[in-house]
Short mmCIF file of C-alpha atoms and ligand atoms in Angstrom, two decimals:
data_model
loop_
_atom_site.label_atom_id
_atom_site.label_comp_id
_atom_site.label_asym_id
_atom_site.label_seq_id
_atom_site.Cartn_x
_atom_site.Cartn_y
_atom_site.Cartn_z
CA MET Z 288 261.21 163.76 -7.74
CA ASP Z 289 262.08 163.57 -11.35
CA THR Z 290 259.53 166.43 -12.33
CA LEU Z 291 262.50 167.49 -14.84
CA LYS Z 292 265.71 166.50 -15.59
CA TRP Z 293 268.15 167.49 -17.94
CA ARG Z 294 270.49 164.87 -19.33
CA GLU Z 295 272.90 164.39 -22.11
CA ASN Z 296 271.30 167.35 -24.15
CA ALA Z 297 267.65 166.51 -23.60
CA LEU Z 298 265.36 167.15 -21.23
CA PHE Z 299 262.91 163.99 -19.58
CA LEU Z 300 259.52 165.05 -17.82
CA ILE Z 301 257.22 162.98 -15.79
CA ASP Z 302 253.95 162.74 -17.90
CA GLN Z 303 251.65 164.56 -15.24
CA THR Z 304 248.65 164.03 -17.48
CA LEU Z 305 249.10 160.12 -16.67
CA LEU Z 306 249.59 160.24 -12.83
CA PRO Z 307 249.02 158.78 -11.09
CA ARG Z 308 248.09 156.13 -13.05
CA GLN Z 309 251.02 155.58 -14.36
CA LYS Z 310 254.58 157.06 -14.33
CA VAL Z 311 255.70 157.14 -17.70
CA ILE Z 312 258.73 159.63 -18.53
CA ILE Z 313 259.01 161.75 -21.54
CA GLU Z 314 261.96 162.68 -23.51
CA CYS Z 315 262.07 166.43 -25.47
CA LYS Z 316 265.07 166.65 -27.55
CA THR Z 317 263.44 169.82 -29.51
CA TYR Z 318 262.36 173.02 -28.52
CA LYS Z 319 258.99 172.12 -30.14
CA ASP Z 320 258.94 168.80 -27.97
CA VAL Z 321 259.42 171.55 -24.90
CA ALA Z 322 256.37 174.03 -26.41
CA LYS Z 323 254.31 171.20 -27.04
CA ALA Z 324 254.78 169.35 -23.23
CA ILE Z 325 254.01 172.52 -21.68
CA LYS Z 326 251.13 173.45 -23.96
CA GLU Z 327 249.56 169.78 -23.49
CA MET Z 328 250.49 169.96 -20.05
CA ASN Z 329 252.58 167.21 -19.82
CA VAL Z 330 254.25 169.33 -17.40
CA ARG Z 331 252.59 172.22 -15.38
CA GLY Z 332 252.53 174.29 -12.37
CA ALA Z 333 254.12 178.08 -13.07
CA PRO Z 334 258.04 177.61 -11.43
CA ALA Z 335 258.14 173.85 -13.62
CA ILE Z 336 256.97 175.37 -16.73
CA GLY Z 337 259.48 178.34 -16.01
CA VAL Z 338 262.24 175.98 -15.80
CA THR Z 339 260.83 173.66 -18.41
CA ALA Z 340 260.65 176.62 -20.76
CA ALA Z 341 264.66 177.50 -20.05
CA TYR Z 342 265.59 174.19 -21.46
CA GLY Z 343 263.55 174.80 -24.32
CA MET Z 344 265.47 177.79 -25.29
CA VAL Z 345 268.56 175.73 -24.33
CA LEU Z 346 267.44 173.06 -26.87
CA GLY Z 347 266.01 175.78 -29.75
CA ALA Z 348 269.96 177.05 -29.04
CA PHE Z 349 271.36 173.73 -29.80
CA GLU Z 350 269.24 173.02 -32.70
CA TYR Z 351 270.86 175.82 -34.80
CA ASP Z 352 273.73 174.50 -36.63
CA GLY Z 353 274.77 177.75 -38.81
CA ASP Z 354 277.57 180.13 -37.95
CA ASP Z 355 275.93 183.75 -38.46
CA LYS Z 356 275.53 184.99 -35.04
CA GLU Z 357 272.84 187.72 -36.33
CA ALA Z 358 270.70 184.75 -37.46
CA PHE Z 359 271.51 182.79 -34.07
CA PHE Z 360 270.25 185.52 -32.22
CA ASP Z 361 267.01 186.25 -34.47
CA TYR Z 362 266.36 182.46 -34.55
CA LEU Z 363 266.60 182.27 -30.33
CA ASN Z 364 263.88 185.05 -30.34
CA ASP Z 365 262.03 183.06 -32.67
CA VAL Z 366 262.57 180.17 -30.82
CA GLY Z 367 261.51 182.23 -27.51
CA ASP Z 368 258.49 183.60 -29.03
CA VAL Z 369 257.21 179.97 -29.65
CA ILE Z 370 257.82 179.35 -25.94
CA LYS Z 371 255.96 182.14 -24.67
CA GLY Z 372 252.90 181.18 -26.99
CA THR Z 373 252.15 178.00 -25.08
CA ARG Z 374 250.46 178.92 -22.15
CA PRO Z 375 249.58 182.84 -21.20
CA THR Z 376 248.82 183.05 -17.19
CA ALA Z 377 251.59 181.83 -15.38
CA VAL Z 378 254.39 185.18 -15.56
CA ASN Z 379 257.37 182.40 -14.92
CA LEU Z 380 257.18 181.14 -18.30
CA PHE Z 381 257.85 184.55 -19.60
CA TRP Z 382 260.51 185.44 -17.05
CA ALA Z 383 262.39 182.19 -17.95
CA VAL Z 384 262.40 182.67 -21.42
CA ASP Z 385 263.47 186.17 -20.80
CA ARG Z 386 266.38 185.10 -18.52
CA ILE Z 387 267.84 182.98 -21.02
CA LEU Z 388 267.78 185.49 -23.86
CA ASN Z 389 269.23 188.24 -21.60
CA ARG Z 390 272.03 185.73 -20.57
CA ALA Z 391 272.66 185.20 -24.25
CA ASP Z 392 272.75 189.16 -24.57
CA GLU Z 393 275.18 189.29 -22.13
CA VAL Z 394 277.71 187.34 -24.07
CA ARG Z 395 277.10 188.04 -27.30
CA ASP Z 396 280.98 188.63 -28.15
CA LYS Z 397 281.23 185.26 -27.61
CA ASP Z 398 281.27 182.33 -30.44
CA ILE Z 399 278.05 180.74 -31.06
CA THR Z 400 279.04 177.23 -29.23
CA SER Z 401 280.33 178.78 -26.39
CA ILE Z 402 277.11 181.01 -26.24
CA LYS Z 403 275.02 177.52 -26.20
CA ILE Z 404 277.37 176.24 -23.10
CA VAL Z 405 276.43 179.44 -20.91
CA LEU Z 406 272.64 179.48 -21.86
CA GLU Z 407 272.99 175.59 -21.03
CA GLU Z 408 275.11 176.67 -17.53
CA GLU Z 409 271.89 179.20 -16.85
CA ALA Z 410 269.29 176.92 -17.29
CA ASN Z 411 271.05 174.15 -14.74
CA ARG Z 412 271.63 177.55 -12.59
CA MET Z 413 267.70 178.59 -12.48
CA ALA Z 414 266.34 174.46 -12.05
CA ARG Z 415 269.05 174.24 -9.02
CA GLU Z 416 267.59 178.13 -7.56
CA ASP Z 417 264.10 176.67 -7.66
CA ILE Z 418 264.46 174.26 -5.45
CA ASP Z 419 266.75 176.57 -3.15
CA THR Z 420 263.82 178.79 -3.62
CA ASN Z 421 261.25 176.56 -2.58
CA ARG Z 422 263.16 175.18 0.55
CA CYS Z 423 263.72 178.91 1.62
CA MET Z 424 259.92 179.88 1.25
CA GLY Z 425 258.89 176.26 3.35
CA HIS Z 426 261.53 177.37 5.85
CA TYR Z 427 259.65 180.95 6.50
CA GLY Z 428 256.08 179.41 5.55
CA ALA Z 429 256.38 176.68 8.29
CA GLN Z 430 256.73 179.05 10.60
CA LEU Z 431 253.20 180.00 10.23
CA LEU Z 432 252.06 176.81 11.02
CA LYS Z 433 251.89 175.19 14.31
CA ASP Z 434 251.91 171.46 15.26
CA GLY Z 435 248.55 169.32 15.03
CA ASP Z 436 247.36 171.82 12.02
CA THR Z 437 245.32 171.02 9.24
CA VAL Z 438 245.95 172.77 6.14
CA LEU Z 439 244.06 173.35 3.27
CA THR Z 440 245.52 173.30 -0.37
CA HIS Z 441 244.03 173.94 -3.99
CA CYS Z 442 245.14 172.38 -7.04
CA ASN Z 443 248.87 171.15 -6.99
CA ALA Z 444 251.74 173.54 -6.12
CA GLY Z 445 253.90 170.56 -5.04
CA ALA Z 446 257.28 168.89 -6.10
CA LEU Z 447 255.29 168.30 -9.36
CA ALA Z 448 254.60 171.85 -10.15
CA THR Z 449 258.40 172.78 -9.59
CA VAL Z 450 261.85 171.31 -10.12
CA ASP Z 451 261.24 169.61 -6.19
CA TYR Z 452 259.84 170.28 -3.05
CA GLY Z 453 257.03 172.62 -4.00
CA THR Z 454 255.64 176.11 -2.94
CA ALA Z 455 252.26 175.32 -0.99
CA LEU Z 456 253.38 171.91 -0.13
CA GLY Z 457 257.03 172.84 0.04
CA VAL Z 458 255.87 175.02 3.60
CA ILE Z 459 254.08 171.72 4.62
CA ARG Z 460 257.22 169.92 3.80
CA ALA Z 461 259.20 171.79 5.62
CA ALA Z 462 256.86 171.86 8.70
CA VAL Z 463 256.70 168.08 9.18
CA GLU Z 464 260.54 168.15 8.75
CA GLU Z 465 260.54 170.53 11.67
CA GLY Z 466 258.70 167.66 13.52
CA LYS Z 467 255.11 169.15 13.20
CA ASN Z 468 252.35 166.76 12.57
CA ILE Z 469 250.25 168.44 9.37
CA SER Z 470 247.64 167.09 8.05
CA VAL Z 471 246.19 168.36 5.04
CA PHE Z 472 242.88 168.68 3.01
CA ALA Z 473 243.39 168.71 -0.75
CA ASP Z 474 240.80 169.87 -3.08
CA GLU Z 475 240.08 167.60 -5.95
CA THR Z 476 240.42 170.78 -8.66
CA ARG Z 477 238.49 170.42 -11.10
CA PRO Z 478 238.06 170.11 -14.48
CA TYR Z 479 241.60 169.29 -14.62
CA LEU Z 480 241.65 167.42 -10.99
CA GLN Z 481 245.49 167.88 -10.29
CA GLY Z 482 244.56 167.82 -6.43
CA ALA Z 483 242.84 164.68 -6.76
CA ARG Z 484 245.74 163.01 -9.08
CA LEU Z 485 248.77 164.75 -8.25
CA THR Z 486 248.59 166.53 -5.32
CA ALA Z 487 247.00 163.75 -3.28
CA TRP Z 488 249.61 161.13 -5.10
CA GLU Z 489 252.57 163.39 -4.19
CA LEU Z 490 251.40 163.95 -0.31
CA MET Z 491 250.91 159.85 0.03
CA GLU Z 492 254.21 158.88 -1.40
CA ASP Z 493 256.03 161.11 1.20
CA ASN Z 494 253.53 159.62 3.93
CA ILE Z 495 251.95 163.26 5.14
CA PRO Z 496 248.63 162.46 5.92
CA VAL Z 497 246.06 163.84 3.34
CA THR Z 498 242.00 163.95 2.40
CA LEU Z 499 241.18 164.37 -0.60
CA ILE Z 500 237.45 166.38 -1.00
CA THR Z 501 235.65 167.52 -3.79
CA ASP Z 502 236.20 171.38 -4.52
CA ASN Z 503 232.22 171.93 -3.23
CA MET Z 504 233.06 170.46 0.36
CA ALA Z 505 235.80 173.04 0.99
CA GLY Z 506 233.24 175.44 2.91
CA TYR Z 507 231.67 172.29 4.65
CA VAL Z 508 235.18 171.29 6.16
CA MET Z 509 235.89 175.04 7.25
CA LYS Z 510 232.87 175.60 8.96
CA LYS Z 511 233.27 172.53 10.58
CA GLY Z 512 236.57 173.60 12.00
CA LEU Z 513 238.76 171.04 10.52
CA ILE Z 514 240.98 173.52 8.71
CA ASN Z 515 243.58 175.90 10.87
CA ALA Z 516 244.78 177.26 7.19
CA VAL Z 517 244.65 177.67 3.67
CA ILE Z 518 248.11 177.54 1.64
CA VAL Z 519 248.24 177.88 -1.91
CA GLY Z 520 250.46 178.47 -5.03
CA ALA Z 521 250.46 181.09 -7.73
CA ASP Z 522 250.77 181.38 -11.36
CA ARG Z 523 250.90 185.54 -11.25
CA ILE Z 524 250.68 188.10 -8.67
CA ALA Z 525 250.04 191.69 -9.40
CA ALA Z 526 251.90 194.94 -8.00
CA ASN Z 527 248.76 195.80 -5.53
CA GLY Z 528 248.60 191.65 -4.50
CA ASP Z 529 246.15 190.09 -6.48
CA VAL Z 530 246.70 186.45 -6.76
CA ALA Z 531 245.63 184.75 -10.63
CA ASN Z 532 245.72 180.91 -9.44
CA LYS Z 533 243.80 177.76 -10.54
CA ILE Z 534 240.39 178.17 -11.22
CA GLY Z 535 238.40 177.69 -7.82
CA THR Z 536 241.33 179.34 -5.67
CA TYR Z 537 238.99 182.85 -5.31
CA SER Z 538 235.97 180.84 -3.79
CA VAL Z 539 238.45 178.94 -1.27
CA ALA Z 540 239.74 182.66 -0.48
CA VAL Z 541 236.24 184.21 -0.07
CA LEU Z 542 235.40 180.83 2.10
CA ALA Z 543 238.47 181.26 4.42
CA LYS Z 544 237.65 184.99 5.05
CA GLU Z 545 234.48 183.91 5.68
CA ASN Z 546 235.39 181.47 8.44
CA ASN Z 547 238.12 183.29 9.97
CA ILE Z 548 241.03 181.45 8.80
CA PRO Z 549 244.29 182.73 7.44
CA PHE Z 550 244.61 182.54 3.82
CA TYR Z 551 248.26 182.19 2.53
CA VAL Z 552 250.06 182.29 -0.86
CA ALA Z 553 253.62 180.48 -1.04
CA ALA Z 554 255.00 181.53 -4.32
CA PRO Z 555 258.71 182.85 -5.52
CA ILE Z 556 259.59 186.32 -6.72
CA SER Z 557 259.75 184.69 -10.11
CA THR Z 558 255.92 184.84 -10.20
CA LEU Z 559 255.58 188.58 -9.38
CA ASP Z 560 254.32 190.69 -11.57
CA LEU Z 561 255.09 194.16 -10.92
CA ASP Z 562 254.21 195.54 -14.78
CA ILE Z 563 250.86 194.66 -13.96
CA LYS Z 564 249.28 196.93 -11.65
CA ALA Z 565 246.16 195.14 -10.88
CA GLY Z 566 244.49 191.02 -11.24
CA ASP Z 567 242.03 192.17 -14.03
CA ASP Z 568 244.79 192.73 -16.07
CA ILE Z 569 246.76 189.33 -15.99
CA PRO Z 570 245.68 186.99 -19.10
CA ILE Z 571 243.66 184.16 -18.20
CA GLU Z 572 244.04 180.79 -20.04
CA GLU Z 573 240.64 179.66 -21.39
CA ARG Z 574 241.30 175.72 -22.25
CA SER Z 575 239.27 173.35 -24.26
CA SER Z 576 235.59 172.81 -23.27
CA MET Z 577 236.06 168.84 -23.53
CA GLU Z 578 238.28 169.04 -20.23
CA VAL Z 579 234.69 170.42 -18.54
CA THR Z 580 232.63 168.40 -20.32
CA HIS Z 581 234.21 165.09 -20.04
CA ILE Z 582 236.54 163.32 -16.99
CA CYS Z 583 238.96 160.51 -17.93
CA GLY Z 584 237.58 160.83 -21.72
CA VAL Z 585 234.37 159.90 -20.47
CA PRO Z 586 231.44 162.27 -21.44
CA ILE Z 587 229.52 163.25 -18.61
CA ALA Z 588 227.19 166.40 -19.77
CA PRO Z 589 224.66 166.69 -23.04
CA GLU Z 590 226.58 166.96 -26.24
CA GLY Z 591 226.81 170.30 -27.85
CA VAL Z 592 226.59 171.92 -24.44
CA LYS Z 593 227.84 175.27 -24.39
CA VAL Z 594 230.52 175.48 -22.02
CA MET Z 595 233.02 178.11 -20.29
CA ASN Z 596 236.22 176.86 -19.32
CA PRO Z 597 238.78 179.48 -17.84
CA ALA Z 598 241.71 177.71 -16.09
CA PHE Z 599 242.42 180.21 -13.39
CA ASP Z 600 240.70 183.27 -11.58
CA VAL Z 601 242.15 186.07 -9.58
CA THR Z 602 241.76 186.37 -5.75
CA PRO Z 603 241.84 190.16 -4.55
CA ASN Z 604 244.50 191.47 -2.18
CA LYS Z 605 242.08 191.82 0.59
CA TYR Z 606 241.53 187.97 1.01
CA ILE Z 607 245.17 187.22 1.18
CA THR Z 608 246.94 187.23 4.61
CA GLY Z 609 250.18 186.94 3.53
CA ILE Z 610 252.56 185.76 0.40
CA ILE Z 611 255.31 183.72 1.29
CA THR Z 612 258.34 184.08 -0.42
CA GLU Z 613 262.21 183.13 -0.76
CA GLU Z 614 262.67 186.70 0.89
CA GLY Z 615 260.22 186.31 4.06
CA VAL Z 616 256.69 186.59 4.28
CA ILE Z 617 254.82 189.65 2.30
CA TYR Z 618 252.14 191.02 4.52
CA PRO Z 619 249.66 193.99 3.42
CA PRO Z 620 249.71 196.95 2.24
CA TYR Z 621 250.95 194.70 -0.78
CA ASN Z 622 251.18 197.83 -3.31
CA LYS Z 623 253.77 198.96 -1.14
CA ASN Z 624 255.46 195.55 0.19
CA LEU Z 625 256.08 193.87 -2.84
CA GLN Z 626 257.94 196.40 -4.63
CA LYS Z 627 260.73 195.94 -1.55
CA VAL Z 628 261.08 192.30 -3.23
CA GLY Z 629 262.35 192.88 -6.76
CA LYS Z 630 262.60 190.35 -9.33
CA LYS Z 631 266.13 188.89 -9.92
O1 LIG E 96 246.94 174.45 -15.11
P1 LIG E 96 248.50 174.02 -14.21
O2 LIG E 96 247.85 172.71 -13.54
O3 LIG E 96 249.36 174.92 -14.72
O4 LIG E 96 248.26 175.01 -12.59
C1 LIG E 96 248.68 175.51 -11.56
C2 LIG E 96 248.65 176.12 -10.71
O5 LIG E 96 247.49 176.88 -10.72
C3 LIG E 96 249.20 175.92 -9.29
O6 LIG E 96 248.55 176.33 -8.50
C4 LIG E 96 250.77 177.70 -9.46
O7 LIG E 96 251.15 176.99 -10.99
C5 LIG E 96 251.71 177.26 -8.86
S1 LIG E 96 252.48 176.18 -8.75
C6 LIG E 96 253.98 175.92 -7.19
#
């Protein structure tokens, strides 16, 4: 998958707003291009946003053409603030910008040209690590699935939401690579339709059997006994194991509990935010009302109707059977067990 590629001092992204009808690659030549792509969701999904943000920092560093080192560091901080201002919920964005800023600080004694090269190497390392992490998560998560299982997923936590392979879909891919027959039910994920547009497309490209349902069908298919496990991604996980993920995840988790179906979250350690004690403190992005009143540009609601459009919700830890990370599956009590896996 070409979710994001760094080539000759530019970042190339699949424009996810146009999938699956068109596969268009957009080129980001400046940090402002990157900030715009994150804000407008040309690139989305917590890990993909993180690595994109890291390359945004590199572009920002390359754009500085002075020779005053103090001014260079001030400028880099300003670039970081712009990139951090794009979307509030996925902690990977903040983690990635801070990792680049910290790396710059570590090599502060070098000349500006050398610092820029170090930052480019760091972003490339983050991109490689993301794929390795997903494969590790896939390996651990696949042990939770049996041959013949059907997994329900919400939103898109696949190759398109990461540099490649995916988190929740990475677990499914790993199980399939182990020779298990796994089928997927994909919630369409209103209002932005990541499930219908991206998850369904991505799985079909890989010949993994997928059935698309609208979000309000999840309870029906669970009660019918069609689902063996739910696996979703995460945008931020609080110290107590509460998980912020795409709006609608909470409802799916409650339904899973009611139907005795295990509910797993697959997320890299970079998605943990141990500074946040509980989910209520996670900032939730509110997006444009147009996403609710329109589908693909066509109005579906009376003009002027009052709208609420939170892009994420928080699933309380009591609904979460386990959190699949690159260091293994973490089980409750999360307050204690998440502390053991620190951020790199
Ligand atoms: O608004 P989005 O599309 O960026 O939201 C994405 C999600 O909620 C994903 O489930 C989450 O980022 C995990 S992606 C591996």
